[in-house]
Amino acid sequence: MRICSFVNTAIVLPLLVITVLQGCVSTPVKPPVVAPEAQVVIEPTLESDPFINQQILAIETFIAQHQIDEARIILTSLNFNQLLVDQQTRYVLANANIALILGDGQEALTWLNGEYAYLFDGLPLQEQIILNLKRAEAYEFSGRPLSAARERIFLAPVLEDETAVFNQEQIWFDLQLVPKQQLLDLANQESSPDLNGWIQLAVISMTEDDDLARLLIAIEQWQLQNSGHPGAKLLPRSLQMLNELASSLPTHLGIMLPLSGPLEKAGKAIRNGLLAAWYQARQSDQDTPELTFYDTAANEDMTALYKQASDAGAQAIIGPLAKARVQKMAEIQDLSVPVLALNYADKRIEQVANFYQFGLAPEDEAIQVANDIWQQGVRRVMIVAPASAWGERVSDAFILNWQLKGGVIASKALFKQPDQYLTTIKNGLNIQDSEQRYQLLRRKLDQDLVFEFRRREDIDMVFMLAFPAQARQLKPILNYQRGVDLPVVATSNLYSGVDDPDKNQDLEGIRFVEMPWRLAPSPIKNRVAEAFPDSLDNYAALVALGVDAYRLYPRLKQMSVFNDVRIQGVTGTMTMSDNGRIQRTLDWAEVQNGLVRRVPASDLQQ
């Protein structure tokens, strides 16, 4: 379903551009990521001013061509209160469409759900449908997947053909983004049969995602119990693929890790996590593959090692770990046996068939922080980060992502030695400017003054990239320098993994992303603690990487085809990008009374 108006603008647009446009500034434009697109067409009334209508038509044409700056310039020349109702409606829709193109769901909802919503009441059914689809898209951009799913479920009975199929796939995609506990809580309250059925199916997919056989049985039972449900009549495509996966599970895995040499402890920690997951599956009566381990420290030739594992019968390979070896593995021609590397190649690579990368890169965490706080309406950020190669690399990942969205870096405070922390924070907050004004006034007046230093007021939030000892000094300094009211967010590097109320009270109020493994107990974590206590004490994150590597390998093919497949892992919720890179979404946590507690992402600005 696509409702559009096509006009010959060869004469109209140049005249309007000359008349209205006084210049423009180019800004990055993010194309919409949800399809199919549709445009609401509002017919002008007989009383409408023809020139105003031509201006609005030009705006709509610019938007259709993603020329956002030009459209905005004309929009700002119009006085909303002087427009007729049909013109006001088109004006509001133009602003909403611009926000959607830029991925700003909050702004789009302001126009679609706010004080202007009354303008849409009299629209014909087909245009109401398009509006509601736009609302769903806005909810998705603003990080409110449950609201988006509700909107789409409400619309589903009146949709047809490709739009109906696309909408149903989006319902499933959206529900995969809702935390499992939230779905469980909602299932006991929900009155809509269709939404309740989708919730049940989503919970099944999250609960049984580590056992394909059990997952298939649970889905079949759900279909029998909900035979009239839209999802039972036509399962989401990613679930339809499960039978194929279950019938072709690898029975032999080749594991390539450094089991000697400088990376021995890291390699063995991953091995221990993988073995713990294997034993847990075996005790649950799951079919488990034969495991063969290869020491990559003893053989640097990845091509030879790959051939050795393949000739020995390996049907999938997990590893290697070292970046250089991952790069060499990616360069092998014709990978007939799929490879799940446990790090990222040194050089950026395009998608390679049967080659997947899974690691714990802090850059990915910085990007998640940027995405999540943007969805909460944050726009101006102060960066606090180490003045080091690592600090620059990770903070740059945040900054690039942030600026592509249209966010502003209000200031950067790059620290080196502890004795420079105070000066660094002062500079970032412009406290020194306030102090200099005080000294200037005191000299001019030749007397002592009562003076309150002030920080800059154009900061919505602070992104802090720091390790525990650094953060325990930086946060109190930030508080003392008039920044106590500034929300602070961080990556998992901030947390040592140990609850220590005395030490962590200096981190009070900081919110950060963290893997579930470090936030809550679990049976497999207890198993590792008993069998491999040294690994858990010193290499907990790598143990978790091994656990999730074992959980990922059966689903790699499915994840490479469908972007709605989300595996609930101990390192985070895992999805796959178009280039075969596993992406993790971590939980949010906050230091409260010196203790670390999980919090919803929606609370980030509180």
CSV table of C-alpha atoms in Angstrom, one decimal, residues 247-551:
chain,number,residue,atom,x,y,z
A,247,SER,CA,17.7,-31.2,11.3
A,248,SER,CA,21.2,-29.9,10.4
A,249,LEU,CA,22.9,-29.2,13.7
A,250,PRO,CA,26.7,-29.7,13.7
A,251,THR,CA,27.7,-32.9,15.5
A,252,HIS,CA,31.4,-32.0,15.6
A,253,LEU,CA,32.9,-28.7,16.7
A,254,GLY,CA,36.5,-27.6,16.2
A,255,ILE,CA,37.6,-25.2,18.9
A,256,MET,CA,40.6,-23.0,18.1
A,257,LEU,CA,42.0,-21.2,21.2
A,258,PRO,CA,45.4,-20.2,22.6
A,259,LEU,CA,45.9,-23.0,25.2
A,260,SER,CA,49.6,-22.1,25.8
A,261,GLY,CA,51.8,-19.0,25.5
A,262,PRO,CA,51.0,-15.4,26.5
A,263,LEU,CA,47.2,-15.8,25.9
A,264,GLU,CA,46.9,-19.2,27.7
A,265,LYS,CA,44.8,-17.9,30.6
A,266,ALA,CA,42.5,-16.0,28.4
A,267,GLY,CA,42.1,-19.0,26.0
A,268,LYS,CA,41.4,-21.4,28.9
A,269,ALA,CA,38.8,-19.1,30.4
A,270,ILE,CA,36.9,-19.2,27.1
A,271,ARG,CA,37.4,-22.9,27.0
A,272,ASN,CA,36.0,-23.3,30.5
A,273,GLY,CA,32.9,-21.3,29.7
A,274,LEU,CA,32.3,-23.3,26.6
A,275,LEU,CA,32.7,-26.6,28.5
A,276,ALA,CA,30.3,-25.4,31.2
A,277,ALA,CA,27.7,-24.7,28.5
A,278,TRP,CA,28.3,-28.1,26.9
A,279,TYR,CA,28.0,-30.0,30.2
A,280,GLN,CA,24.8,-28.0,31.0
A,281,ALA,CA,23.3,-29.0,27.7
A,282,ARG,CA,24.3,-32.6,28.2
A,283,GLN,CA,22.6,-32.7,31.6
A,284,SER,CA,19.5,-31.3,30.1
A,285,ASP,CA,19.3,-34.2,27.6
A,286,GLN,CA,20.2,-32.1,24.6
A,287,ASP,CA,22.1,-33.5,21.7
A,288,THR,CA,25.7,-32.3,22.2
A,289,PRO,CA,28.5,-32.2,19.6
A,290,GLU,CA,31.9,-33.8,19.8
A,291,LEU,CA,34.5,-31.2,20.7
A,292,THR,CA,38.0,-31.1,19.4
A,293,PHE,CA,40.4,-28.4,20.7
A,294,TYR,CA,43.3,-26.9,18.7
A,295,ASP,CA,46.0,-24.8,20.3
A,296,THR,CA,46.5,-21.7,18.1
A,297,ALA,CA,49.7,-20.8,20.0
A,298,ALA,CA,51.3,-24.0,18.6
A,299,ASN,CA,50.2,-23.4,15.0
A,300,GLU,CA,50.1,-19.9,13.5
A,301,ASP,CA,49.0,-21.1,10.1
A,302,MET,CA,45.3,-20.6,10.1
A,303,THR,CA,44.8,-22.0,6.7
A,304,ALA,CA,46.5,-25.3,7.7
A,305,LEU,CA,44.7,-25.4,11.0
A,306,TYR,CA,41.3,-24.8,9.3
A,307,LYS,CA,42.0,-27.6,6.9
A,308,GLN,CA,43.1,-29.9,9.7
A,309,ALA,CA,39.9,-29.3,11.6
A,310,SER,CA,37.8,-29.7,8.4
A,311,ASP,CA,39.5,-32.9,7.5
A,312,ALA,CA,38.9,-34.2,11.0
A,313,GLY,CA,35.1,-33.8,10.5
A,314,ALA,CA,34.4,-30.5,12.1
A,315,GLN,CA,31.1,-29.1,10.9
A,316,ALA,CA,31.6,-25.7,12.6
A,317,ILE,CA,34.6,-23.9,14.1
A,318,ILE,CA,34.7,-21.6,17.1
A,319,GLY,CA,37.7,-19.4,17.3
A,320,PRO,CA,40.4,-18.1,16.9
A,321,LEU,CA,40.9,-15.4,19.6
A,322,ALA,CA,43.9,-13.2,18.6
A,323,LYS,CA,43.0,-10.4,16.2
A,324,ALA,CA,45.8,-11.2,13.8
A,325,ARG,CA,44.6,-14.8,13.5
A,326,VAL,CA,41.0,-13.7,13.1
A,327,GLN,CA,42.2,-11.6,10.2
A,328,LYS,CA,44.0,-14.5,8.6
A,329,MET,CA,41.0,-16.7,9.0
A,330,ALA,CA,38.8,-14.1,7.3
A,331,GLU,CA,41.1,-14.1,4.3
A,332,ILE,CA,40.8,-17.9,3.7
A,333,GLN,CA,39.0,-18.5,0.4
A,334,ASP,CA,35.8,-20.6,0.3
A,335,LEU,CA,35.1,-21.3,4.0
A,336,SER,CA,33.0,-24.4,3.5
A,337,VAL,CA,32.8,-24.9,7.3
A,338,PRO,CA,31.3,-22.0,9.2
A,339,VAL,CA,33.6,-20.1,11.5
A,340,LEU,CA,32.6,-18.1,14.7
A,341,ALA,CA,35.7,-16.0,15.5
A,342,LEU,CA,36.0,-14.8,19.1
A,343,ASN,CA,37.4,-11.3,18.2
A,344,TYR,CA,37.3,-8.8,15.4
A,345,ALA,CA,39.7,-8.6,12.5
A,346,ASP,CA,42.3,-5.8,12.5
A,347,LYS,CA,41.0,-4.5,9.2
A,348,ARG,CA,37.4,-3.9,8.4
A,349,ILE,CA,36.1,-6.6,6.2
A,350,GLU,CA,33.0,-6.9,4.0
A,351,GLN,CA,30.7,-9.8,4.6
A,352,VAL,CA,32.4,-13.2,4.1
A,353,ALA,CA,30.2,-16.2,3.6
A,354,ASN,CA,30.3,-18.6,6.6
A,355,PHE,CA,32.5,-16.2,8.6
A,356,TYR,CA,31.1,-14.5,11.8
A,357,GLN,CA,32.8,-12.4,14.4
A,358,PHE,CA,31.9,-12.2,18.1
A,359,GLY,CA,33.7,-10.3,20.8
A,360,LEU,CA,33.5,-8.0,23.7
A,361,ALA,CA,34.6,-4.7,22.1
A,362,PRO,CA,34.1,-1.6,24.4
A,363,GLU,CA,33.4,0.4,21.2
A,364,ASP,CA,30.1,-1.6,20.9
A,365,GLU,CA,29.1,-0.6,24.4
A,366,ALA,CA,29.8,3.1,23.7
A,367,ILE,CA,27.6,2.9,20.6
A,368,GLN,CA,24.8,1.3,22.7
A,369,VAL,CA,25.1,4.0,25.3
A,370,ALA,CA,24.8,6.6,22.5
A,371,ASN,CA,21.7,4.9,21.0
A,372,ASP,CA,19.9,4.5,24.3
A,373,ILE,CA,20.4,8.0,25.7
A,374,TRP,CA,19.4,9.5,22.3
A,375,GLN,CA,16.1,7.6,22.5
A,376,GLN,CA,15.6,9.1,25.9
A,377,GLY,CA,15.8,12.6,24.4
A,378,VAL,CA,19.4,13.5,25.3
A,379,ARG,CA,21.0,15.8,22.7
A,380,ARG,CA,24.0,17.6,24.3
A,381,VAL,CA,26.7,15.5,25.9
A,382,MET,CA,30.0,16.1,27.8
A,383,ILE,CA,32.7,13.5,27.2
A,384,VAL,CA,35.0,12.4,30.1
A,385,ALA,CA,37.6,10.0,28.8
A,386,PRO,CA,41.3,9.0,29.2
A,387,ALA,CA,43.7,10.8,26.9
A,388,SER,CA,45.1,7.5,25.6
A,389,ALA,CA,44.9,5.5,22.4
A,390,TRP,CA,42.2,3.2,24.0
A,391,GLY,CA,40.3,6.2,25.4
A,392,GLU,CA,40.3,7.9,22.0
A,393,ARG,CA,39.2,4.8,20.1
A,394,VAL,CA,36.3,4.1,22.4
A,395,SER,CA,35.2,7.7,22.8
A,396,ASP,CA,35.4,8.3,19.1
A,397,ALA,CA,33.0,5.4,18.5
A,398,PHE,CA,30.5,7.2,20.7
A,399,ILE,CA,31.2,10.6,19.1
A,400,LEU,CA,30.8,9.3,15.5
A,401,ASN,CA,27.5,7.6,16.3
A,402,TRP,CA,26.3,10.6,18.3
A,403,GLN,CA,27.1,13.2,15.6
A,404,LEU,CA,25.6,11.0,12.9
A,405,LYS,CA,22.3,11.2,14.8
A,406,GLY,CA,22.6,15.0,15.0
A,407,GLY,CA,23.7,15.1,18.6
A,408,VAL,CA,26.1,17.7,20.0
A,409,ILE,CA,29.3,17.1,21.9
A,410,ALA,CA,29.1,20.1,24.3
A,411,SER,CA,32.6,19.6,25.7
A,412,LYS,CA,35.4,17.0,26.1
A,413,ALA,CA,37.4,16.5,29.2
A,414,LEU,CA,40.3,14.2,28.5
A,415,PHE,CA,42.3,13.2,31.6
A,416,LYS,CA,45.8,11.8,32.1
A,417,GLN,CA,47.2,11.7,35.6
A,418,PRO,CA,45.1,11.9,38.8
A,419,ASP,CA,46.6,15.2,39.8
A,420,GLN,CA,45.1,16.7,36.5
A,421,TYR,CA,41.6,15.4,37.1
A,422,LEU,CA,40.4,18.6,38.8
A,423,THR,CA,41.7,20.9,36.0
A,424,THR,CA,40.3,18.6,33.3
A,425,ILE,CA,36.8,18.6,34.8
A,426,LYS,CA,36.9,22.4,35.4
A,427,ASN,CA,37.8,23.0,31.8
A,428,GLY,CA,35.1,20.7,30.6
A,429,LEU,CA,32.5,22.5,32.6
A,430,ASN,CA,33.9,26.0,31.9
A,431,ILE,CA,34.4,26.6,35.6
A,432,GLN,CA,37.7,28.3,34.9
A,433,ASP,CA,35.9,31.0,32.8
A,434,SER,CA,33.7,31.7,35.9
A,435,GLU,CA,36.7,31.9,38.1
A,436,GLN,CA,38.5,34.3,35.7
A,437,ARG,CA,35.5,36.6,35.7
A,438,TYR,CA,35.6,36.6,39.5
A,439,GLN,CA,39.3,37.5,39.5
A,440,LEU,CA,38.7,40.3,37.0
A,441,LEU,CA,35.8,41.8,38.9
A,442,ARG,CA,37.8,41.6,42.2
A,443,ARG,CA,40.7,43.5,40.7
A,444,LYS,CA,38.5,46.1,39.1
A,445,LEU,CA,36.5,46.7,42.3
A,446,ASP,CA,39.6,46.2,44.6
A,447,GLN,CA,37.6,44.3,47.2
A,448,ASP,CA,36.5,40.8,48.1
A,449,LEU,CA,33.3,39.6,46.6
A,450,VAL,CA,30.7,37.0,47.4
A,451,PHE,CA,30.8,34.9,44.3
A,452,GLU,CA,29.3,31.6,43.3
A,453,PHE,CA,31.1,29.8,40.5
A,454,ARG,CA,28.9,28.5,37.7
A,455,ARG,CA,29.3,25.7,35.2
A,456,ARG,CA,28.1,25.7,31.6
A,457,GLU,CA,24.4,25.0,31.3
A,458,ASP,CA,24.3,23.4,27.9
A,459,ILE,CA,25.0,19.8,29.0
A,460,ASP,CA,22.2,17.3,29.2
A,461,MET,CA,24.4,14.3,30.3
A,462,VAL,CA,27.9,13.2,30.9
A,463,PHE,CA,29.4,10.1,29.1
A,464,MET,CA,32.2,8.9,31.3
A,465,LEU,CA,34.7,6.4,30.0
A,466,ALA,CA,36.8,5.3,33.0
A,467,PHE,CA,38.0,2.3,35.1
A,468,PRO,CA,36.7,2.0,38.7
A,469,ALA,CA,39.7,3.7,40.4
A,470,GLN,CA,39.5,6.6,38.0
A,471,ALA,CA,35.7,7.0,38.2
A,472,ARG,CA,35.8,7.0,42.0
A,473,GLN,CA,37.9,10.2,41.8
A,474,LEU,CA,36.2,11.8,38.8
A,475,LYS,CA,32.6,11.6,39.9
A,476,PRO,CA,33.2,13.4,43.3
A,477,ILE,CA,35.1,16.1,41.4
A,478,LEU,CA,32.3,16.5,38.9
A,479,ASN,CA,29.8,16.8,41.8
A,480,TYR,CA,31.9,19.4,43.6
A,481,GLN,CA,32.3,21.5,40.5
A,482,ARG,CA,28.5,22.2,40.3
A,483,GLY,CA,27.8,19.0,38.3
A,484,VAL,CA,26.0,17.0,40.9
A,485,ASP,CA,22.7,17.4,39.0
A,486,LEU,CA,24.2,16.1,35.7
A,487,PRO,CA,23.2,12.5,34.9
A,488,VAL,CA,26.3,10.3,34.2
A,489,VAL,CA,26.4,7.2,32.0
A,490,ALA,CA,29.3,4.9,31.3
A,491,THR,CA,30.4,1.6,29.8
A,492,SER,CA,31.0,-1.6,31.8
A,493,ASN,CA,34.6,-0.6,32.4
A,494,LEU,CA,33.4,1.5,35.3
A,495,TYR,CA,32.4,-1.6,37.3
A,496,SER,CA,34.9,-4.0,38.9
A,497,GLY,CA,32.3,-6.8,39.2
A,498,VAL,CA,32.4,-6.7,43.0
A,499,ASP,CA,29.8,-5.1,45.2
A,500,ASP,CA,31.7,-2.9,47.6
A,501,PRO,CA,29.5,-0.3,49.2
A,502,ASP,CA,32.3,1.6,50.8
A,503,LYS,CA,34.3,2.0,47.7
A,504,ASN,CA,31.4,2.4,45.3
A,505,GLN,CA,29.6,5.1,47.2
A,506,ASP,CA,31.8,7.5,45.2
A,507,LEU,CA,30.1,6.2,42.0
A,508,GLU,CA,26.6,6.9,43.4
A,509,GLY,CA,24.0,7.6,40.7
A,510,ILE,CA,26.2,6.6,37.7
A,511,ARG,CA,24.3,4.4,35.2
A,512,PHE,CA,26.2,2.0,33.0
A,513,VAL,CA,25.8,-0.9,30.6
A,514,GLU,CA,26.8,-4.3,31.9
A,515,MET,CA,26.5,-8.0,30.8
A,516,PRO,CA,23.8,-10.0,32.6
A,517,TRP,CA,26.6,-12.4,33.7
A,518,ARG,CA,27.9,-9.8,36.2
A,519,LEU,CA,24.6,-8.5,37.4
A,520,ALA,CA,22.8,-11.6,38.5
A,521,PRO,CA,23.4,-15.2,39.7
A,522,SER,CA,22.7,-18.1,37.3
A,523,PRO,CA,23.0,-21.9,37.4
A,524,ILE,CA,25.8,-22.0,34.8
A,525,LYS,CA,27.7,-19.3,36.7
A,526,ASN,CA,27.5,-21.4,39.8
A,527,ARG,CA,28.8,-24.4,37.8
A,528,VAL,CA,31.8,-22.4,36.6
A,529,ALA,CA,32.5,-21.2,40.1
A,530,GLU,CA,32.7,-24.7,41.3
A,531,ALA,CA,34.7,-26.2,38.4
A,532,PHE,CA,36.9,-23.3,37.4
A,533,PRO,CA,37.1,-20.8,40.3
A,534,ASP,CA,40.3,-19.1,39.0
A,535,SER,CA,38.8,-18.3,35.7
A,536,LEU,CA,35.7,-16.8,37.2
A,537,ASP,CA,37.8,-14.6,39.6
A,538,ASN,CA,40.1,-13.1,37.0
A,539,TYR,CA,38.6,-13.7,33.5
A,540,ALA,CA,34.8,-13.6,34.2
A,541,ALA,CA,34.0,-11.8,30.9
A,542,LEU,CA,35.9,-14.3,28.8
A,543,VAL,CA,34.2,-17.2,30.6
A,544,ALA,CA,30.9,-15.6,29.6
A,545,LEU,CA,32.2,-15.2,26.0
A,546,GLY,CA,32.8,-19.0,25.9
A,547,VAL,CA,29.3,-19.7,27.2
A,548,ASP,CA,27.6,-17.6,24.6
A,549,ALA,CA,29.8,-18.9,21.8
A,550,TYR,CA,28.4,-22.3,22.5
A,551,ARG,CA,24.9,-20.9,22.5
